[in-house]
Amino acid sequence: MDRTKVRNLVLVLGDQLDPDGTAFDGFDPDRDAVLISESKEEASYVPQHRMRLVLFFSAMRHLRDALEKRGYRVFYGALDDRANRGTLAGELKRRVKASRPERVIVTEPGDFRVLDDLKAAAKRLEVKLDVRTDGHFLDSVADFALYAEDRKQLRLENYYRRLRKRHDILMKGEKPVGGRWNFDADNRERLPDSNSAPKPKRFEPDQTTREVIKLVESQFPDGPGDPRKFDYPVTPAQARRALDDFIAKRLPDFGRYQDAMASGQPFLYHSLLSSSLNLHLLDPRDAIEAALAAYADDKAPINAVEGFVRQVLGWREFVRGVYWWKMPDYADLNALDADLPMPALMWDADTEMNCVRQSVAQLVEHAYAHHIQRLMVLGLFAMLLGVRPYDVHRWHLSMYIDAVDWVSLPNVVGMSQYGDGGIIGSKPYCASGNYINRMSDYCKDCRFDPSQATGDKACPITTLYWDFLSRNRNRLKGNRRMGFQFKNLDRKSAGERRAIKRRADRLKSHLTAKTYL
Ligand code: FAD
Ligand code: SF4
């Protein structure tokens, strides 16, 4: 038999590391082979947090080892392999030329650009490309499009209820378990000063991860973050241990403190499962089932379990659906005409704003900030300042352990920057420093006062909040959910509004004087 020739070449991308994913359906170890490649282009098209690079490369190498143990033939392109062409298309060409497959099989990528590149590469190489539905998700891209097409307006709540019914999750017949679909109202507690969340399970790097850490240190000496501090799960077994640890120790309080923020507590009661889910080390069904089992065993209350299910089943599937339904145009949306660059302080935490400084510093340290820090501190600050939504997304891809295009783009351009003009959410998430003061302890150690919009102690978030409302008044005045905020703006005198504008203009030019991207 000609060992150089293969029947099917299964291309596995860095965010599809499930050894039983749809791309392996019908895999015949005697005739088929796998291609996994560490791509310099993917690792550097935006500057990337070095823990994120370690995560991807280490998890890919662990998958390679697991597949080889099964007896699969794996063509692996290590980043420092001299033959590695550095791009996915280049690597595909090299392997297709050498092994002359009848077809290349890939699971739907998580990035529109990658899908486009692969289609173009396959066409050039005159090889069949079989793009398979991604079985990792509970809904499919095609079903979401059918659902979305006849609706005037998309809303998470309706979509989420539909999935709950369809998959019979937290249902008692036709009714929701606990008598309500939504327990958000119970999930807005501030963390008491004396409360300290149990630390999440972390993972000591093994030999493979240590080699990757060295590689990342040498190849990406200037990227953000310290790769030597890497401690995320890199295999399905580790991801399962991280899930079990979350369910036992943090799920019971996940709901009530879901919106809280606290100095020195970067993870609080959050699960830290997003990177494992997004690389497909963990199946969302397993995460949901584990939470439901904790509820059935009386180990976690309904507000926590429903809150967690809403994130994994609701938001995660919803944003993916919107991404594929609206791409490629979605990436360019900028409904509020925001045109400033991302300030350098979002990379280096060099700012007196304590909320922003703490959130960015923890991001550099762990490549992680939890949802409310993303939405109501970092995203809020960027939106109030008026940063271009796509630039915020690029920054996001650079800094977060869990960022993949399909999930970052709708969350950033849509949910946090309102660049999509209301496809994801019904109004901008805009608030003053008073919100941050209510939900965190950041303001007590800050030199600014969240209640002041002008003067030396004025909180920049508060100044920019009023300025945001003024400058977007015409764009947003038709939005009834903004009525209360505009009414409060109208209570300000003309003199106050002028002073706010002067201070906001100074802040904008001062804060964006230094940029990195
Ligand atoms: P938990 O708070 O424990 O939530 C459980 C799980 O629910 C998460 O692991 C995640 O898989 C899912 N989830 C929760 N909210 C969302 C959401 N809005 N969209 C999709 N999934 C959700 N999530 C990413 O996975 N990657 C991103 O690049 C990303 N970018 C974001 C950018 C902004 C501006 C905002 C506001 C949110 C973003 N999110 C993103 C969603 C959410 O903030 C993260 O999934 C979450 O903070 C990850 O931490 P965790 O695993 O501890 O989540
Ligand atoms: Fe942030 Fe303003 Fe509070 Fe300071 S006072 S921590 S800048 S919200």
XYZ file of C-alpha atoms and ligand atoms in Angstrom:
578
model
C 0.000 0.000 0.000
C 1.205 3.523 -0.813
C 1.661 4.994 2.708
C 2.159 8.500 1.365
C -1.326 8.636 -0.161
C -4.362 9.173 2.067
C -8.071 8.940 1.331
C -9.386 11.696 3.621
C -7.271 14.362 5.249
C -8.962 15.645 8.401
C -7.868 19.185 9.176
C -8.212 20.001 12.880
C -8.159 23.668 13.819
C -6.970 24.937 17.199
C -10.493 25.549 18.506
C -11.838 22.107 17.512
C -9.880 19.789 19.747
C -12.554 17.157 20.322
C -11.164 13.742 19.273
C -14.758 12.634 18.627
C -15.855 15.742 16.692
C -17.849 15.436 13.456
C -14.708 15.708 11.316
C -13.739 12.238 12.599
C -17.053 10.586 11.640
C -16.160 7.626 9.424
C -12.424 8.014 10.073
C -10.471 4.966 8.930
C -7.002 4.835 10.527
C -5.724 2.681 7.659
C -6.679 5.121 4.920
C -7.124 8.551 6.503
C -4.821 11.022 8.214
C -5.067 14.099 10.403
C -3.455 17.486 9.851
C -2.852 19.801 12.814
C -0.667 22.839 12.375
C 0.605 25.603 14.622
C 0.227 28.620 12.385
C 2.424 31.675 12.840
C -0.134 33.725 10.939
C -2.991 32.752 13.284
C -0.739 33.393 16.262
C 0.212 36.880 15.177
C -2.523 38.483 13.039
C -3.257 40.357 16.243
C -0.649 40.523 19.039
C -1.656 37.801 21.469
C -1.549 37.189 25.170
C 1.140 34.581 25.628
C -1.004 32.402 27.895
C -3.517 32.188 25.076
C -0.782 30.948 22.727
C 0.345 28.368 25.281
C -3.241 27.196 25.680
C -3.797 26.624 21.970
C -0.439 25.010 21.162
C -0.364 22.827 24.246
C -3.963 21.621 23.794
C -3.217 20.892 20.108
C -0.132 18.859 21.018
C -2.095 16.925 23.641
C -4.724 16.097 21.015
C -1.985 14.945 18.640
C -0.691 12.560 21.315
C -4.178 11.241 22.096
C -4.915 10.580 18.405
C -1.574 8.873 17.861
C -2.352 6.638 20.828
C -5.515 5.588 18.996
C -3.346 4.627 16.039
C -4.261 7.623 13.859
C -1.663 9.049 11.481
C -1.137 12.700 12.397
C 0.782 15.253 10.319
C 1.731 17.818 12.933
C 3.262 21.156 11.989
C 5.073 22.502 15.044
C 5.626 26.258 15.004
C 9.419 25.862 15.029
C 9.467 23.087 12.435
C 11.484 24.572 9.534
C 9.163 23.005 6.996
C 6.091 24.706 8.531
C 4.800 27.224 5.984
C 3.395 29.485 8.708
C -0.164 29.739 7.347
C -3.079 27.313 7.333
C -3.362 27.561 3.557
C 0.384 26.937 3.150
C 0.296 23.916 5.437
C -2.713 22.516 3.641
C -0.916 22.873 0.332
C 2.194 21.120 1.636
C 0.216 18.126 2.941
C -2.180 17.890 0.000
C 0.741 17.842 -2.431
C 2.482 15.130 -0.409
C -0.461 12.854 0.370
C -2.874 13.560 -2.535
C -6.118 13.077 -0.551
C -9.488 12.637 -2.270
C -10.974 15.156 0.097
C -10.130 17.448 2.973
C -12.559 17.306 5.890
C -12.951 20.080 8.417
C -15.513 20.951 11.067
C -17.058 24.421 10.589
C -14.354 26.851 11.797
C -15.091 29.445 14.459
C -13.911 32.296 12.271
C -15.441 33.500 9.003
C -12.019 34.572 7.683
C -10.580 31.065 8.220
C -13.512 29.426 6.434
C -13.042 31.778 3.487
C -9.285 31.091 3.370
C -9.807 27.317 3.471
C -12.393 27.388 0.697
C -10.047 29.465 -1.469
C -7.085 27.187 -0.714
C -9.067 24.015 -1.536
C -10.191 25.564 -4.819
C -6.623 26.437 -5.778
C -5.471 22.920 -4.890
C -8.408 21.359 -6.747
C -9.280 19.164 -3.781
C -12.805 18.588 -2.423
C -13.492 20.378 0.874
C -16.097 18.761 3.139
C -17.126 21.321 5.802
C -19.056 19.455 8.496
C -21.645 20.840 10.910
C -20.121 21.418 14.329
C -21.828 18.946 16.671
C -20.360 20.710 19.699
C -23.203 23.230 19.685
C -26.786 22.433 20.628
C -28.187 24.534 17.805
C -26.952 24.596 14.214
C -26.077 27.610 12.097
C -28.824 26.643 9.631
C -31.516 26.276 12.342
C -30.608 29.596 13.862
C -30.892 31.323 10.488
C -34.358 29.782 9.989
C -35.394 30.974 13.442
C -33.987 34.468 12.931
C -35.212 35.118 9.411
C -38.884 35.771 10.129
C -38.333 37.829 13.232
C -38.408 41.591 13.288
C -36.223 41.630 16.344
C -34.013 39.014 17.964
C -34.035 38.692 21.718
C -32.033 36.262 23.820
C -34.971 35.535 26.112
C -37.225 34.091 23.371
C -34.430 32.113 21.801
C -33.312 30.724 25.165
C -36.822 29.572 26.079
C -37.077 27.857 22.733
C -33.874 25.889 23.385
C -34.981 25.032 26.918
C -38.180 23.525 25.542
C -36.526 21.828 22.615
C -33.889 20.141 24.767
C -36.149 19.684 27.788
C -33.780 21.511 30.113
C -35.147 22.813 33.437
C -38.684 22.070 32.250
C -41.652 20.606 34.094
C -43.929 19.748 31.213
C -44.519 23.056 29.408
C -43.582 25.131 32.486
C -40.131 26.254 33.639
C -38.765 24.568 36.761
C -39.012 26.939 39.722
C -42.010 28.725 38.182
C -39.930 31.360 36.353
C -37.851 31.400 33.201
C -35.485 33.981 34.545
C -33.910 34.465 37.978
C -31.772 37.477 37.033
C -33.476 39.618 39.664
C -32.033 37.334 42.394
C -28.574 37.483 40.823
C -27.424 41.028 41.469
C -25.922 40.957 44.935
C -22.799 42.868 45.854
C -20.091 40.715 47.450
C -19.938 41.293 51.220
C -16.491 42.526 52.382
C -15.945 39.363 54.424
C -16.715 36.982 51.543
C -13.862 35.243 49.764
C -14.662 32.879 46.881
C -12.972 29.437 46.814
C -10.050 29.462 44.386
C -10.633 27.601 41.104
C -8.720 24.410 40.334
C -5.515 25.180 38.458
C -3.260 22.826 36.493
C 0.492 22.436 36.834
C 2.114 22.398 33.333
C 3.297 18.931 32.251
C 6.314 18.229 30.016
C 4.392 19.068 26.811
C 3.107 22.363 28.204
C 6.556 23.255 29.538
C 8.022 22.792 26.050
C 5.314 25.033 24.605
C 5.970 27.688 27.251
C 9.636 27.765 26.197
C 8.632 27.966 22.541
C 6.243 30.859 23.176
C 8.850 32.695 25.252
C 11.384 32.458 22.447
C 9.078 33.137 19.486
C 6.885 35.829 21.036
C 9.185 37.721 23.407
C 7.134 40.933 23.374
C 3.529 39.732 23.713
C 1.413 40.554 26.749
C 1.332 38.196 29.752
C 3.774 35.772 31.331
C 3.539 32.292 29.748
C 5.342 30.743 32.740
C 2.256 31.396 34.849
C 0.033 29.321 32.572
C -2.310 26.999 34.500
C -5.450 26.382 32.392
C -6.826 22.935 31.391
C -5.305 21.588 28.159
C -6.998 18.175 27.878
C -10.608 16.950 28.074
C -9.773 15.140 31.349
C -8.478 18.363 32.929
C -11.468 20.313 31.650
C -13.766 17.780 33.307
C -11.891 18.198 36.604
C -12.262 21.970 36.314
C -16.006 21.521 35.721
C -16.412 19.213 38.729
C -14.502 21.649 40.907
C -16.732 24.551 39.818
C -19.943 22.593 40.385
C -18.902 21.493 43.867
C -17.358 24.732 45.143
C -18.637 27.762 43.251
C -21.896 26.982 41.458
C -24.027 27.350 44.624
C -23.091 31.068 44.823
C -22.613 31.625 41.077
C -26.059 33.194 40.732
C -26.235 35.655 43.574
C -22.723 37.082 42.945
C -22.835 36.845 39.156
C -22.725 40.644 38.737
C -20.387 41.414 41.639
C -16.819 42.690 41.316
C -14.199 42.671 44.064
C -10.574 43.795 44.385
C -8.109 40.915 44.522
C -10.776 38.346 43.522
C -10.427 37.945 39.780
C -12.597 34.838 39.445
C -15.202 35.164 42.210
C -17.813 32.423 41.689
C -17.421 32.188 37.910
C -16.674 28.865 36.262
C -13.548 29.704 34.190
C -14.746 27.120 31.700
C -14.937 29.333 28.621
C -11.493 28.435 27.249
C -12.192 24.697 27.658
C -15.596 25.078 26.019
C -14.302 27.201 23.161
C -11.460 24.815 22.312
C -13.993 21.948 22.527
C -12.145 20.266 25.378
C -15.477 20.358 27.185
C -18.923 19.673 25.740
C -21.558 22.268 26.746
C -24.028 19.378 27.315
C -21.734 17.990 30.024
C -21.503 21.410 31.697
C -25.297 21.783 31.642
C -25.905 18.219 32.850
C -23.502 18.679 35.757
C -25.330 21.840 36.859
C -28.725 20.115 36.556
C -27.443 17.184 38.611
C -26.310 19.578 41.354
C -29.818 21.063 41.406
C -31.454 17.618 41.499
C -29.217 16.673 44.442
C -30.092 19.889 46.256
C -26.482 21.081 46.081
C -27.180 24.322 44.216
C -30.222 26.630 44.190
C -32.366 27.301 41.139
C -31.163 30.898 40.651
C -27.556 29.642 40.346
C -28.374 26.706 38.082
C -30.745 28.660 35.842
C -28.195 31.504 35.694
C -25.470 29.123 34.549
C -27.722 27.325 32.039
C -28.811 30.721 30.636
C -25.152 31.567 29.899
C -24.150 28.248 28.346
C -27.359 27.278 26.571
C -28.719 30.768 25.983
C -26.044 33.382 25.408
C -23.367 31.103 24.018
C -25.604 29.590 21.339
C -27.302 32.922 20.648
C -24.137 34.893 19.904
C -22.845 32.095 17.678
C -26.096 32.118 15.738
C -25.962 35.893 15.272
C -22.312 35.713 14.175
C -22.888 33.256 11.324
C -26.203 34.810 10.379
C -24.779 38.300 10.023
C -21.187 37.788 8.901
C -19.223 39.170 7.112
C -21.043 42.540 7.361
C -21.371 42.325 11.136
C -17.663 43.037 11.663
C -17.993 46.536 10.161
C -21.036 47.671 12.128
C -20.558 50.926 13.988
C -24.025 52.283 14.770
C -22.749 55.025 17.077
C -20.019 56.184 14.656
C -17.347 55.698 17.305
C -13.979 56.660 15.836
C -11.301 56.780 18.539
C -8.424 54.277 18.815
C -8.045 51.902 21.776
C -5.988 53.660 24.473
C -2.688 52.077 25.537
C -3.891 51.909 29.135
C -6.086 48.949 28.098
C -2.868 46.991 27.556
C -0.636 48.225 30.335
C -3.105 49.266 33.096
C -1.308 52.606 33.396
C -4.253 54.640 34.695
C -5.548 56.169 37.908
C -9.039 54.749 37.323
C -8.988 51.960 39.886
C -11.757 49.874 38.268
C -9.994 49.879 34.893
C -6.519 49.452 36.406
C -7.539 46.388 38.433
C -9.435 44.780 35.567
C -6.620 45.276 33.036
C -3.935 44.199 35.536
C -5.779 40.949 36.203
C -6.246 40.478 32.470
C -2.502 40.746 31.918
C -1.913 38.368 34.851
C -4.504 35.676 33.970
C -5.742 36.492 30.436
C -9.143 36.552 32.133
C -11.719 39.032 33.347
C -15.224 37.941 34.251
C -18.356 38.970 32.421
C -19.228 42.070 34.409
C -15.684 43.396 34.255
C -15.793 42.896 30.472
C -19.193 44.499 30.073
C -19.516 47.071 32.822
C -15.921 48.236 33.289
C -13.705 47.642 30.256
C -16.392 47.522 27.570
C -18.298 50.360 29.210
C -15.210 52.556 29.370
C -14.394 51.916 25.673
C -17.962 52.621 24.580
C -18.318 55.798 26.638
C -14.978 57.024 25.323
C -16.059 56.291 21.737
C -13.541 53.651 20.606
C -14.133 51.986 17.206
C -15.998 48.715 17.978
C -13.800 46.597 15.713
C -10.683 47.896 17.484
C -12.191 46.846 20.805
C -12.774 43.378 19.331
C -9.161 43.183 18.091
C -7.927 44.146 21.522
C -10.218 41.519 22.986
C -8.809 38.805 20.717
C -5.359 39.827 21.886
C -5.958 39.769 25.587
C -8.424 37.026 26.562
C -7.734 33.319 27.006
C -11.182 32.423 25.601
C -11.453 34.799 22.649
C -12.459 33.239 19.332
C -13.964 35.331 16.562
C -17.522 33.873 16.669
C -17.921 34.659 20.359
C -15.819 37.786 20.804
C -17.256 39.755 17.877
C -20.970 39.699 18.805
C -20.184 40.186 22.481
C -17.930 43.139 21.766
C -19.381 44.841 18.698
C -22.944 43.988 19.725
C -23.449 43.520 23.436
C -20.778 45.783 24.842
C -20.307 48.537 22.217
C -23.823 48.656 20.711
C -22.092 48.853 17.332
C -24.791 46.611 15.839
C -27.494 49.131 16.736
C -29.580 46.635 18.719
C -29.271 43.177 17.104
C -27.881 41.541 20.248
C -29.277 43.818 22.961
C -32.173 46.239 23.112
C -30.137 49.187 24.418
C -26.533 50.175 25.084
C -25.138 48.935 28.401
C -24.296 52.462 29.531
C -23.919 53.492 33.142
C -22.014 55.997 35.243
C -19.393 55.326 37.916
C -22.275 54.966 40.390
C -23.074 51.527 38.946
C -19.467 50.401 39.453
C -19.570 51.773 42.982
C -22.753 49.820 43.713
C -21.438 46.501 42.397
C -17.793 46.620 43.554
C -15.348 47.923 46.120
C -13.187 49.620 43.462
C -14.294 53.193 44.119
C -13.283 53.287 47.759
C -9.609 53.030 46.770
C -9.836 55.363 43.807
C -8.737 58.978 43.706
C -11.951 59.852 41.816
C -15.501 60.213 43.112
C -18.088 58.206 41.141
C -20.858 60.705 41.875
C -19.021 63.681 40.347
C -18.972 64.508 36.642
C -16.924 67.696 36.758
C -14.112 69.075 38.897
C -10.775 67.672 39.971
C -12.201 64.550 41.640
C -14.713 63.818 38.895
C -14.863 60.145 37.889
C -13.913 59.802 34.201
C -16.550 57.088 33.732
C -19.237 59.433 35.055
C -18.085 62.396 32.941
C -17.953 60.195 29.841
C -21.361 58.718 30.656
C -23.118 62.085 30.496
C -21.110 63.033 27.430
C -22.092 59.711 25.785
C -25.764 60.455 26.362
C -25.425 64.000 24.982
C -23.523 63.061 21.870
C -25.740 60.060 21.049
C -29.027 61.684 21.883
C -30.257 61.875 18.297
C -29.196 58.334 17.521
C -30.841 56.864 20.614
C -33.803 59.116 21.344
C -36.256 56.664 19.715
C -35.215 53.927 22.168
C -37.869 53.888 24.880
C -35.624 51.970 27.261
C -33.286 54.988 27.313
C -36.041 57.437 28.316
C -35.160 57.544 31.994
C -31.489 58.228 31.298
C -32.291 61.078 28.896
C -34.737 62.545 31.410
C -31.907 62.714 33.939
C -29.675 64.346 31.352
C -32.349 66.988 30.788
C -32.216 67.863 34.489
C -28.678 69.164 34.047
C -28.324 72.880 33.400
C -26.791 74.171 30.169
C -23.720 75.275 32.186
C -23.272 71.802 33.680
C -23.544 70.200 30.262
C -20.940 72.585 28.827
C -18.555 71.791 31.690
C -19.085 68.043 31.155
C -18.352 68.394 27.459
C -15.169 70.373 28.116
C -13.926 67.757 30.568
C -14.949 64.848 28.310
C -13.090 66.379 25.354
C -9.963 66.785 27.481
C -10.261 63.193 28.719
C -10.690 61.835 25.202
C -7.568 63.490 23.856
C -5.535 62.736 26.989
C -6.585 59.074 27.267
C -6.037 58.259 23.590
C -2.735 60.142 23.275
C -0.901 56.821 23.678
C -2.026 53.760 21.695
C -0.444 50.414 20.798
C -2.551 49.048 17.927
P -19.109 32.083 33.541
O -19.505 33.395 34.046
O -18.815 31.022 34.511
O -20.253 31.593 32.534
C -20.365 30.232 32.134
C -20.174 30.049 30.655
O -21.237 30.655 29.952
C -18.922 30.675 30.066
O -17.803 29.842 30.245
C -19.301 30.847 28.614
O -19.022 29.701 27.883
C -20.802 31.059 28.661
N -21.140 32.466 28.486
C -21.492 33.355 29.432
N -21.825 34.545 28.886
C -21.650 34.400 27.561
C -21.808 35.273 26.463
N -22.223 36.527 26.603
N -21.484 34.808 25.246
C -21.063 33.549 25.068
N -20.914 32.676 26.071
C -21.207 33.097 27.301
N -16.941 34.664 26.025
C -16.083 33.858 25.404
O -16.145 32.643 25.587
N -15.142 34.361 24.546
C -15.035 35.686 24.298
O -14.201 36.116 23.509
C -15.939 36.569 24.969
N -15.870 37.900 24.793
C -16.679 38.731 25.507
C -16.542 40.111 25.358
C -17.347 40.980 26.051
C -17.197 42.463 25.868
C -18.340 40.458 26.890
C -19.248 41.388 27.621
C -18.477 39.091 27.063
C -17.656 38.211 26.380
N -17.754 36.820 26.531
C -16.891 36.000 25.857
C -18.814 36.223 27.343
C -18.459 36.009 28.831
O -18.042 37.205 29.397
C -17.398 34.948 29.003
O -17.814 33.757 28.366
C -17.160 34.627 30.462
O -16.811 35.774 31.172
C -16.076 33.575 30.586
O -15.770 33.324 31.908
P -16.321 32.047 32.669
O -15.993 30.828 31.907
O -15.841 32.132 34.070
O -17.878 32.284 32.543
Fe -13.813 53.609 38.455
Fe -14.817 56.044 38.810
Fe -15.031 54.215 40.719
Fe -12.656 55.291 40.149
S -14.454 56.346 40.970
S -13.092 53.130 40.503
S -12.815 55.546 37.936
S -15.956 54.140 38.700
